[in-house]
């Protein structure tokens, strides 16, 4: 038995109905090619020189900031669910006179967005609700991604909305985009996703060349303003429909089972939601030390199960980020597959590691 890569769940192609999305969320959404492009479009007309962002997040958020010459100031996380720390945001927003903050709900678990939204509203701070890892999750009967003054979600293999590429964003400010077209890149991106992710167990590594073609094309094309291509509307429509209508509920089944079995582990703590309705797409654990985390990753990889560290912190200056210092290199991510046999094998291997190190 092998689980050597995260495979997105199957979905049926379905027309992309943006009006349905707008009605479900009470927002007006626009397409962009990826999450970082959505951030760029949201920020480009705000005329700011600094922004408050999490220190624990994908480094791609730095790309639009660099393009717009906006300085990132990093805030701390909540040690319980790895989501933004409200106390840290309050402290640093006052210290640096912040006018814009980006809040990400990590790993499908809703951040403390009700209180954050109220704080930002009371202090005239523009809140961007980053739902790249959590779209489909809910808090206070609202979808994550719809809080504050702007929001977005994106499609990629490691997201709840697991697809080849794409993003949708909304903003309380008018955003006009002069659209470009690079459908050849979108098409090769889809082929790479189809062969090397969606059907990895069927085709193995026979089509790995597609990945390298995509890397080359990404250097050639500027995709920031691209429009959606006709061929991919049904693809994104199918993924979005499944996500909004809870067709991937097997994920929560395995999360709950994992929590029940390993809640008393002496090696790690399972990261779980603290509020709202989650939309988890990975099993995430926090080890109590870096060495044991590395041992676990090596053990799982040797068992042909994909395991990896969480994000690399975006700053090495941790004086005001004590919780980031605690979790640095101690987070480990595991895949959730739709195949019961593969998940039984994953659980079996985690138990073996626990037995060896308890």
mmCIF file of C-alpha atoms in Angstrom:
data_model
loop_
_atom_site.group_PDB
_atom_site.id
_atom_site.type_symbol
_atom_site.label_atom_id
_atom_site.label_comp_id
_atom_site.label_asym_id
_atom_site.label_seq_id
_atom_site.Cartn_x
_atom_site.Cartn_y
_atom_site.Cartn_z
ATOM 1 C CA UNK A 1 0.000 0.000 0.000
ATOM 2 C CA UNK A 2 1.312 3.433 -0.952
ATOM 3 C CA UNK A 3 0.173 6.977 -0.280
ATOM 4 C CA UNK A 4 2.923 8.837 -2.027
ATOM 5 C CA UNK A 5 1.069 12.021 -2.973
ATOM 6 C CA UNK A 6 -2.100 13.897 -2.083
ATOM 7 C CA UNK A 7 -4.745 13.022 -4.669
ATOM 8 C CA UNK A 8 -7.699 15.419 -4.939
ATOM 9 C CA UNK A 9 -11.109 13.742 -4.700
ATOM 10 C CA UNK A 10 -12.975 13.022 -7.912
ATOM 11 C CA UNK A 11 -15.593 15.482 -9.107
ATOM 12 C CA UNK A 12 -17.981 15.803 -12.029
ATOM 13 C CA UNK A 13 -17.592 18.653 -14.468
ATOM 14 C CA UNK A 14 -20.342 21.210 -14.073
ATOM 15 C CA UNK A 15 -20.941 24.712 -15.498
ATOM 16 C CA UNK A 16 -19.384 27.467 -13.427
ATOM 17 C CA UNK A 17 -22.261 29.468 -11.957
ATOM 18 C CA UNK A 18 -20.789 32.648 -10.482
ATOM 19 C CA UNK A 19 -24.275 34.036 -9.853
ATOM 20 C CA UNK A 20 -24.983 31.024 -7.636
ATOM 21 C CA UNK A 21 -21.728 31.697 -5.769
ATOM 22 C CA UNK A 22 -22.695 35.360 -5.370
ATOM 23 C CA UNK A 23 -26.116 34.466 -3.979
ATOM 24 C CA UNK A 24 -24.721 31.859 -1.562
ATOM 25 C CA UNK A 25 -22.174 34.314 -0.156
ATOM 26 C CA UNK A 26 -23.867 37.699 -0.708
ATOM 27 C CA UNK A 27 -20.724 38.986 -2.473
ATOM 28 C CA UNK A 28 -19.750 39.866 -6.046
ATOM 29 C CA UNK A 29 -16.817 37.662 -7.034
ATOM 30 C CA UNK A 30 -14.248 38.194 -9.790
ATOM 31 C CA UNK A 31 -11.890 35.644 -11.303
ATOM 32 C CA UNK A 32 -8.110 35.797 -11.039
ATOM 33 C CA UNK A 33 -5.464 33.223 -11.907
ATOM 34 C CA UNK A 34 -4.302 32.445 -8.357
ATOM 35 C CA UNK A 35 -4.407 33.639 -4.766
ATOM 36 C CA UNK A 36 -1.449 35.987 -5.082
ATOM 37 C CA UNK A 37 -3.090 37.665 -8.085
ATOM 38 C CA UNK A 38 -6.242 38.149 -6.003
ATOM 39 C CA UNK A 39 -4.171 39.806 -3.277
ATOM 40 C CA UNK A 40 -2.564 42.036 -5.910
ATOM 41 C CA UNK A 41 -5.928 43.185 -7.303
ATOM 42 C CA UNK A 42 -7.361 43.830 -3.843
ATOM 43 C CA UNK A 43 -4.353 45.909 -2.767
ATOM 44 C CA UNK A 44 -3.313 47.739 -5.924
ATOM 45 C CA UNK A 45 -5.560 50.795 -5.463
ATOM 46 C CA UNK A 46 -5.482 51.051 -1.655
ATOM 47 C CA UNK A 47 -2.372 53.258 -1.677
ATOM 48 C CA UNK A 48 -0.685 51.777 1.383
ATOM 49 C CA UNK A 49 2.989 51.301 2.190
ATOM 50 C CA UNK A 50 2.659 48.523 4.801
ATOM 51 C CA UNK A 51 0.378 45.636 5.691
ATOM 52 C CA UNK A 52 -0.001 43.264 8.636
ATOM 53 C CA UNK A 53 0.216 39.587 7.591
ATOM 54 C CA UNK A 54 0.749 36.259 9.393
ATOM 55 C CA UNK A 55 4.327 35.080 9.838
ATOM 56 C CA UNK A 56 3.105 31.505 9.329
ATOM 57 C CA UNK A 57 1.658 31.317 5.806
ATOM 58 C CA UNK A 58 2.641 30.439 2.239
ATOM 59 C CA UNK A 59 5.492 32.655 1.013
ATOM 60 C CA UNK A 60 3.566 33.414 -2.211
ATOM 61 C CA UNK A 61 1.718 36.194 -0.355
ATOM 62 C CA UNK A 62 4.951 38.185 -0.471
ATOM 63 C CA UNK A 63 4.977 38.331 -4.294
ATOM 64 C CA UNK A 64 2.162 40.901 -4.747
ATOM 65 C CA UNK A 65 3.556 42.954 -1.852
ATOM 66 C CA UNK A 66 6.904 43.139 -3.613
ATOM 67 C CA UNK A 67 5.211 44.170 -6.873
ATOM 68 C CA UNK A 68 3.323 46.949 -5.109
ATOM 69 C CA UNK A 69 6.229 48.029 -2.894
ATOM 70 C CA UNK A 70 4.267 47.282 0.294
ATOM 71 C CA UNK A 71 6.223 46.378 3.415
ATOM 72 C CA UNK A 72 4.980 43.278 5.284
ATOM 73 C CA UNK A 73 4.786 43.418 9.074
ATOM 74 C CA UNK A 74 4.336 39.996 10.626
ATOM 75 C CA UNK A 75 1.985 39.057 13.447
ATOM 76 C CA UNK A 76 1.892 36.002 15.714
ATOM 77 C CA UNK A 77 -0.406 32.975 15.694
ATOM 78 C CA UNK A 78 -2.716 31.309 18.177
ATOM 79 C CA UNK A 79 -0.852 28.262 19.458
ATOM 80 C CA UNK A 80 -4.052 26.190 19.660
ATOM 81 C CA UNK A 81 -5.156 26.221 15.994
ATOM 82 C CA UNK A 82 -2.285 28.084 14.232
ATOM 83 C CA UNK A 83 -4.710 30.823 13.226
ATOM 84 C CA UNK A 84 -4.067 34.576 13.645
ATOM 85 C CA UNK A 85 -3.617 35.849 17.190
ATOM 86 C CA UNK A 86 -6.139 38.595 17.910
ATOM 87 C CA UNK A 87 -3.923 39.970 20.681
ATOM 88 C CA UNK A 88 -0.911 40.161 18.383
ATOM 89 C CA UNK A 89 -2.902 41.919 15.653
ATOM 90 C CA UNK A 90 -4.229 44.450 18.151
ATOM 91 C CA UNK A 91 -0.777 45.157 19.560
ATOM 92 C CA UNK A 92 1.045 45.472 16.238
ATOM 93 C CA UNK A 93 -1.689 47.385 14.425
ATOM 94 C CA UNK A 94 -1.394 50.118 17.067
ATOM 95 C CA UNK A 95 2.391 50.045 17.172
ATOM 96 C CA UNK A 96 2.801 50.373 13.391
ATOM 97 C CA UNK A 97 -0.350 52.405 12.621
ATOM 98 C CA UNK A 98 -1.699 49.658 10.359
ATOM 99 C CA UNK A 99 -4.508 50.359 7.889
ATOM 100 C CA UNK A 100 -4.724 46.920 6.204
ATOM 101 C CA UNK A 101 -4.506 43.416 7.672
ATOM 102 C CA UNK A 102 -4.669 40.034 5.931
ATOM 103 C CA UNK A 103 -6.197 37.236 8.005
ATOM 104 C CA UNK A 104 -5.892 33.597 6.900
ATOM 105 C CA UNK A 105 -7.933 30.719 8.320
ATOM 106 C CA UNK A 106 -5.371 27.918 8.378
ATOM 107 C CA UNK A 107 -5.949 24.305 7.349
ATOM 108 C CA UNK A 108 -9.711 24.706 6.978
ATOM 109 C CA UNK A 109 -10.270 25.899 10.564
ATOM 110 C CA UNK A 110 -12.071 29.259 10.905
ATOM 111 C CA UNK A 111 -10.017 32.072 12.424
ATOM 112 C CA UNK A 112 -11.484 34.363 15.073
ATOM 113 C CA UNK A 113 -13.077 36.452 12.320
ATOM 114 C CA UNK A 114 -16.114 37.777 14.168
ATOM 115 C CA UNK A 115 -13.976 39.557 16.745
ATOM 116 C CA UNK A 116 -11.322 40.502 14.187
ATOM 117 C CA UNK A 117 -13.935 42.010 11.893
ATOM 118 C CA UNK A 118 -15.362 44.102 14.727
ATOM 119 C CA UNK A 119 -11.898 45.249 15.829
ATOM 120 C CA UNK A 120 -10.961 46.294 12.295
ATOM 121 C CA UNK A 121 -14.268 48.079 11.808
ATOM 122 C CA UNK A 122 -13.868 49.987 15.082
ATOM 123 C CA UNK A 123 -10.321 51.033 14.144
ATOM 124 C CA UNK A 124 -10.791 51.808 10.438
ATOM 125 C CA UNK A 125 -8.587 48.885 9.327
ATOM 126 C CA UNK A 126 -9.218 47.249 5.948
ATOM 127 C CA UNK A 127 -9.610 43.503 6.597
ATOM 128 C CA UNK A 128 -8.785 40.959 3.877
ATOM 129 C CA UNK A 129 -10.304 37.540 4.587
ATOM 130 C CA UNK A 130 -7.927 34.951 3.083
ATOM 131 C CA UNK A 131 -9.925 31.738 2.564
ATOM 132 C CA UNK A 132 -7.357 30.013 0.334
ATOM 133 C CA UNK A 133 -7.113 27.125 2.811
ATOM 134 C CA UNK A 134 -10.635 27.199 4.150
ATOM 135 C CA UNK A 135 -13.300 28.095 1.611
ATOM 136 C CA UNK A 136 -16.408 26.078 2.447
ATOM 137 C CA UNK A 137 -15.836 26.461 6.195
ATOM 138 C CA UNK A 138 -18.352 28.599 8.070
ATOM 139 C CA UNK A 139 -18.450 30.866 11.084
ATOM 140 C CA UNK A 140 -21.514 32.645 12.430
ATOM 141 C CA UNK A 141 -23.458 31.173 9.481
ATOM 142 C CA UNK A 142 -21.144 32.956 7.013
ATOM 143 C CA UNK A 143 -18.610 31.453 4.647
ATOM 144 C CA UNK A 144 -14.956 32.037 5.444
ATOM 145 C CA UNK A 145 -13.759 34.482 2.801
ATOM 146 C CA UNK A 146 -16.745 36.827 3.218
ATOM 147 C CA UNK A 147 -15.695 38.706 6.355
ATOM 148 C CA UNK A 148 -14.196 42.187 6.451
ATOM 149 C CA UNK A 149 -13.687 44.431 3.423
ATOM 150 C CA UNK A 150 -12.326 41.950 0.871
ATOM 151 C CA UNK A 151 -11.740 38.238 0.548
ATOM 152 C CA UNK A 152 -10.603 35.478 -1.761
ATOM 153 C CA UNK A 153 -10.222 31.731 -2.202
ATOM 154 C CA UNK A 154 -8.179 29.742 -4.678
ATOM 155 C CA UNK A 155 -7.911 26.404 -6.473
ATOM 156 C CA UNK A 156 -4.833 24.199 -6.196
ATOM 157 C CA UNK A 157 -4.122 20.552 -5.299
ATOM 158 C CA UNK A 158 -3.416 21.307 -1.632
ATOM 159 C CA UNK A 159 -6.585 23.305 -0.972
ATOM 160 C CA UNK A 160 -10.169 22.397 -0.002
ATOM 161 C CA UNK A 161 -11.023 23.589 -3.521
ATOM 162 C CA UNK A 162 -8.531 21.198 -5.106
ATOM 163 C CA UNK A 163 -7.993 22.147 -8.748
ATOM 164 C CA UNK A 164 -5.353 23.043 -11.301
ATOM 165 C CA UNK A 165 -5.388 26.848 -10.870
ATOM 166 C CA UNK A 166 -7.659 29.840 -10.405
ATOM 167 C CA UNK A 167 -9.008 32.102 -7.701
ATOM 168 C CA UNK A 168 -12.026 34.283 -6.959
ATOM 169 C CA UNK A 169 -11.983 37.516 -4.973
ATOM 170 C CA UNK A 170 -14.314 40.315 -3.917
ATOM 171 C CA UNK A 171 -13.649 43.777 -2.515
ATOM 172 C CA UNK A 172 -15.661 46.651 -1.102
ATOM 173 C CA UNK A 173 -13.503 48.868 -3.334
ATOM 174 C CA UNK A 174 -14.035 48.890 -7.108
ATOM 175 C CA UNK A 175 -11.469 46.731 -8.895
ATOM 176 C CA UNK A 176 -11.076 47.080 -12.671
ATOM 177 C CA UNK A 177 -8.894 44.602 -14.545
ATOM 178 C CA UNK A 178 -7.665 44.925 -18.131
ATOM 179 C CA UNK A 179 -7.798 41.243 -19.005
ATOM 180 C CA UNK A 180 -5.139 39.222 -20.809
ATOM 181 C CA UNK A 181 -5.373 35.726 -22.315
ATOM 182 C CA UNK A 182 -2.809 32.921 -21.936
ATOM 183 C CA UNK A 183 -4.982 29.829 -22.333
ATOM 184 C CA UNK A 184 -2.045 27.673 -23.393
ATOM 185 C CA UNK A 185 -0.619 28.005 -19.872
ATOM 186 C CA UNK A 186 -4.010 27.239 -18.297
ATOM 187 C CA UNK A 187 -4.301 24.167 -20.496
ATOM 188 C CA UNK A 188 -0.859 22.804 -19.630
ATOM 189 C CA UNK A 189 -1.565 23.530 -15.962
ATOM 190 C CA UNK A 190 -4.744 21.463 -16.236
ATOM 191 C CA UNK A 191 -2.908 18.581 -17.965
ATOM 192 C CA UNK A 192 -0.272 18.577 -15.220
ATOM 193 C CA UNK A 193 -3.001 18.480 -12.583
ATOM 194 C CA UNK A 194 -4.968 15.774 -14.409
ATOM 195 C CA UNK A 195 -2.084 13.363 -14.954
ATOM 196 C CA UNK A 196 0.254 14.129 -12.052
ATOM 197 C CA UNK A 197 -2.277 14.754 -9.277
ATOM 198 C CA UNK A 198 -5.828 13.677 -10.040
ATOM 199 C CA UNK A 199 -4.757 10.368 -11.608
ATOM 200 C CA UNK A 200 -1.317 9.859 -10.063
ATOM 201 C CA UNK A 201 -2.072 6.256 -9.041
ATOM 202 C CA UNK A 202 -3.175 5.429 -12.577
ATOM 203 C CA UNK A 203 -0.329 7.046 -14.520
ATOM 204 C CA UNK A 204 2.518 7.219 -11.995
ATOM 205 C CA UNK A 205 5.285 9.577 -13.130
ATOM 206 C CA UNK A 206 4.874 9.048 -16.880
ATOM 207 C CA UNK A 207 3.836 12.665 -17.470
ATOM 208 C CA UNK A 208 6.291 14.471 -15.190
ATOM 209 C CA UNK A 209 7.507 16.487 -18.205
ATOM 210 C CA UNK A 210 4.296 18.518 -17.964
ATOM 211 C CA UNK A 211 5.425 19.890 -14.610
ATOM 212 C CA UNK A 212 8.648 21.221 -16.125
ATOM 213 C CA UNK A 213 6.772 22.737 -19.077
ATOM 214 C CA UNK A 214 4.596 24.633 -16.597
ATOM 215 C CA UNK A 215 7.645 25.950 -14.772
ATOM 216 C CA UNK A 216 9.038 27.306 -18.051
ATOM 217 C CA UNK A 217 5.732 28.824 -19.175
ATOM 218 C CA UNK A 218 5.289 30.555 -15.809
ATOM 219 C CA UNK A 219 8.552 32.410 -16.425
ATOM 220 C CA UNK A 220 7.409 33.472 -19.888
ATOM 221 C CA UNK A 221 3.854 34.664 -19.203
ATOM 222 C CA UNK A 222 2.528 37.336 -16.842
ATOM 223 C CA UNK A 223 -0.743 35.807 -15.638
ATOM 224 C CA UNK A 224 -1.771 38.494 -13.140
ATOM 225 C CA UNK A 225 -4.617 39.871 -15.269
ATOM 226 C CA UNK A 226 -5.642 36.698 -17.113
ATOM 227 C CA UNK A 227 -9.276 35.879 -17.779
ATOM 228 C CA UNK A 228 -10.734 32.437 -17.205
ATOM 229 C CA UNK A 229 -10.568 30.141 -20.250
ATOM 230 C CA UNK A 230 -13.703 28.507 -21.600
ATOM 231 C CA UNK A 231 -12.425 24.928 -21.225
ATOM 232 C CA UNK A 232 -11.785 25.309 -17.479
ATOM 233 C CA UNK A 233 -15.143 26.803 -16.505
ATOM 234 C CA UNK A 234 -16.720 23.345 -16.170
ATOM 235 C CA UNK A 235 -13.712 22.117 -14.212
ATOM 236 C CA UNK A 236 -13.823 24.902 -11.619
ATOM 237 C CA UNK A 237 -17.611 24.735 -11.576
ATOM 238 C CA UNK A 238 -17.537 21.064 -10.597
ATOM 239 C CA UNK A 239 -14.976 21.618 -7.844
ATOM 240 C CA UNK A 240 -16.821 24.632 -6.466
ATOM 241 C CA UNK A 241 -20.172 22.853 -6.462
ATOM 242 C CA UNK A 242 -18.744 19.875 -4.563
ATOM 243 C CA UNK A 243 -17.128 22.152 -2.008
ATOM 244 C CA UNK A 244 -20.172 24.361 -1.401
ATOM 245 C CA UNK A 245 -22.466 21.353 -1.092
ATOM 246 C CA UNK A 246 -20.264 19.300 1.250
ATOM 247 C CA UNK A 247 -19.489 16.500 -1.218
ATOM 248 C CA UNK A 248 -16.048 16.033 0.390
ATOM 249 C CA UNK A 249 -17.377 15.152 3.842
ATOM 250 C CA UNK A 250 -15.171 12.027 3.981
ATOM 251 C CA UNK A 251 -12.345 14.381 5.004
ATOM 252 C CA UNK A 252 -14.019 15.276 8.295
ATOM 253 C CA UNK A 253 -14.684 11.600 8.984
ATOM 254 C CA UNK A 254 -10.959 10.814 8.879
ATOM 255 C CA UNK A 255 -10.019 13.961 10.803
ATOM 256 C CA UNK A 256 -12.395 13.013 13.627
ATOM 257 C CA UNK A 257 -11.142 9.437 13.641
ATOM 258 C CA UNK A 258 -7.534 10.595 13.786
ATOM 259 C CA UNK A 259 -8.297 12.960 16.679
ATOM 260 C CA UNK A 260 -10.049 10.198 18.632
ATOM 261 C CA UNK A 261 -7.211 7.711 18.184
ATOM 262 C CA UNK A 262 -4.235 10.006 18.732
ATOM 263 C CA UNK A 263 -5.588 12.627 21.144
ATOM 264 C CA UNK A 264 -3.318 11.299 23.914
ATOM 265 C CA UNK A 265 -0.131 11.144 21.869
ATOM 266 C CA UNK A 266 3.042 12.034 23.765
ATOM 267 C CA UNK A 267 4.748 13.106 20.549
ATOM 268 C CA UNK A 268 2.315 15.562 18.990
ATOM 269 C CA UNK A 269 -0.953 17.424 19.326
ATOM 270 C CA UNK A 270 -3.575 17.284 16.571
ATOM 271 C CA UNK A 271 -4.568 20.714 15.251
ATOM 272 C CA UNK A 272 -8.369 21.039 15.233
ATOM 273 C CA UNK A 273 -10.991 23.747 14.906
ATOM 274 C CA UNK A 274 -11.937 25.954 17.846
ATOM 275 C CA UNK A 275 -14.996 27.646 16.371
ATOM 276 C CA UNK A 276 -17.501 27.407 13.545
ATOM 277 C CA UNK A 277 -17.752 24.593 11.002
ATOM 278 C CA UNK A 278 -14.369 23.543 9.568
ATOM 279 C CA UNK A 279 -13.504 22.326 6.074
ATOM 280 C CA UNK A 280 -10.325 20.378 6.710
ATOM 281 C CA UNK A 281 -8.362 18.983 3.785
ATOM 282 C CA UNK A 282 -5.250 17.722 5.603
ATOM 283 C CA UNK A 283 -4.386 16.104 8.896
ATOM 284 C CA UNK A 284 -2.118 18.545 10.731
ATOM 285 C CA UNK A 285 -0.164 17.771 13.878
ATOM 286 C CA UNK A 286 2.143 19.868 16.032
ATOM 287 C CA UNK A 287 5.118 17.968 17.435
ATOM 288 C CA UNK A 288 6.633 18.957 20.758
ATOM 289 C CA UNK A 289 10.141 19.193 19.303
ATOM 290 C CA UNK A 290 11.756 19.529 15.883
ATOM 291 C CA UNK A 291 13.820 16.325 16.034
ATOM 292 C CA UNK A 292 10.790 14.130 16.632
ATOM 293 C CA UNK A 293 8.920 15.899 13.817
ATOM 294 C CA UNK A 294 11.788 15.189 11.430
ATOM 295 C CA UNK A 295 11.943 11.550 12.558
ATOM 296 C CA UNK A 296 8.218 11.194 11.895
ATOM 297 C CA UNK A 297 8.431 12.703 8.403
ATOM 298 C CA UNK A 298 11.319 10.394 7.528
ATOM 299 C CA UNK A 299 9.440 7.381 8.881
ATOM 300 C CA UNK A 300 6.308 8.210 6.885
ATOM 301 C CA UNK A 301 8.216 8.887 3.671
ATOM 302 C CA UNK A 302 10.031 5.555 4.062
ATOM 303 C CA UNK A 303 6.570 4.005 4.342
ATOM 304 C CA UNK A 304 5.619 5.647 1.008
ATOM 305 C CA UNK A 305 3.269 8.104 2.711
ATOM 306 C CA UNK A 306 3.675 11.747 1.795
ATOM 307 C CA UNK A 307 4.411 13.868 4.851
ATOM 308 C CA UNK A 308 5.917 17.329 5.067
ATOM 309 C CA UNK A 309 6.660 20.193 7.413
ATOM 310 C CA UNK A 310 4.260 23.097 7.508
ATOM 311 C CA UNK A 311 5.233 26.520 6.239
ATOM 312 C CA UNK A 312 8.617 28.105 6.760
ATOM 313 C CA UNK A 313 8.206 31.240 8.858
ATOM 314 C CA UNK A 314 8.378 34.377 6.734
ATOM 315 C CA UNK A 315 10.590 36.177 9.220
ATOM 316 C CA UNK A 316 13.465 35.260 11.495
ATOM 317 C CA UNK A 317 12.742 38.169 13.815
ATOM 318 C CA UNK A 318 10.593 36.440 16.423
ATOM 319 C CA UNK A 319 10.900 38.894 19.328
ATOM 320 C CA UNK A 320 7.209 39.755 19.150
ATOM 321 C CA UNK A 321 6.142 36.344 17.838
ATOM 322 C CA UNK A 322 6.602 33.885 20.736
ATOM 323 C CA UNK A 323 4.116 31.310 19.449
ATOM 324 C CA UNK A 324 5.743 31.240 16.021
ATOM 325 C CA UNK A 325 9.002 30.441 17.757
ATOM 326 C CA UNK A 326 7.367 27.482 19.533
ATOM 327 C CA UNK A 327 5.881 25.909 16.395
ATOM 328 C CA UNK A 328 8.821 26.566 14.040
ATOM 329 C CA UNK A 329 9.617 23.338 12.125
ATOM 330 C CA UNK A 330 7.313 21.350 14.413
ATOM 331 C CA UNK A 331 4.203 21.289 12.201
ATOM 332 C CA UNK A 332 3.646 18.194 10.069
ATOM 333 C CA UNK A 333 1.003 17.772 7.361
ATOM 334 C CA UNK A 334 -0.478 14.425 6.254
ATOM 335 C CA UNK A 335 -2.807 13.755 3.296
ATOM 336 C CA UNK A 336 -6.453 12.815 3.504
ATOM 337 C CA UNK A 337 -7.361 10.384 0.723
ATOM 338 C CA UNK A 338 -10.816 9.301 -0.437
ATOM 339 C CA UNK A 339 -9.577 5.692 -0.470
ATOM 340 C CA UNK A 340 -10.387 3.820 2.773
ATOM 341 C CA UNK A 341 -7.590 1.257 2.366
ATOM 342 C CA UNK A 342 -4.974 3.970 1.966
ATOM 343 C CA UNK A 343 -6.234 5.794 5.038
ATOM 344 C CA UNK A 344 -6.181 2.573 7.093
ATOM 345 C CA UNK A 345 -2.578 2.123 6.024
ATOM 346 C CA UNK A 346 -1.737 5.708 7.033
ATOM 347 C CA UNK A 347 -3.324 5.235 10.468
ATOM 348 C CA UNK A 348 -1.459 1.950 10.882
ATOM 349 C CA UNK A 349 1.885 3.618 10.195
ATOM 350 C CA UNK A 350 1.197 6.472 12.613
ATOM 351 C CA UNK A 351 0.401 3.874 15.298
ATOM 352 C CA UNK A 352 3.683 2.104 14.574
ATOM 353 C CA UNK A 353 5.589 5.340 15.038
ATOM 354 C CA UNK A 354 3.713 6.015 18.265
ATOM 355 C CA UNK A 355 4.483 2.557 19.620
ATOM 356 C CA UNK A 356 8.184 3.019 18.885
ATOM 357 C CA UNK A 357 8.363 6.437 20.525
ATOM 358 C CA UNK A 358 5.883 6.359 23.398
#
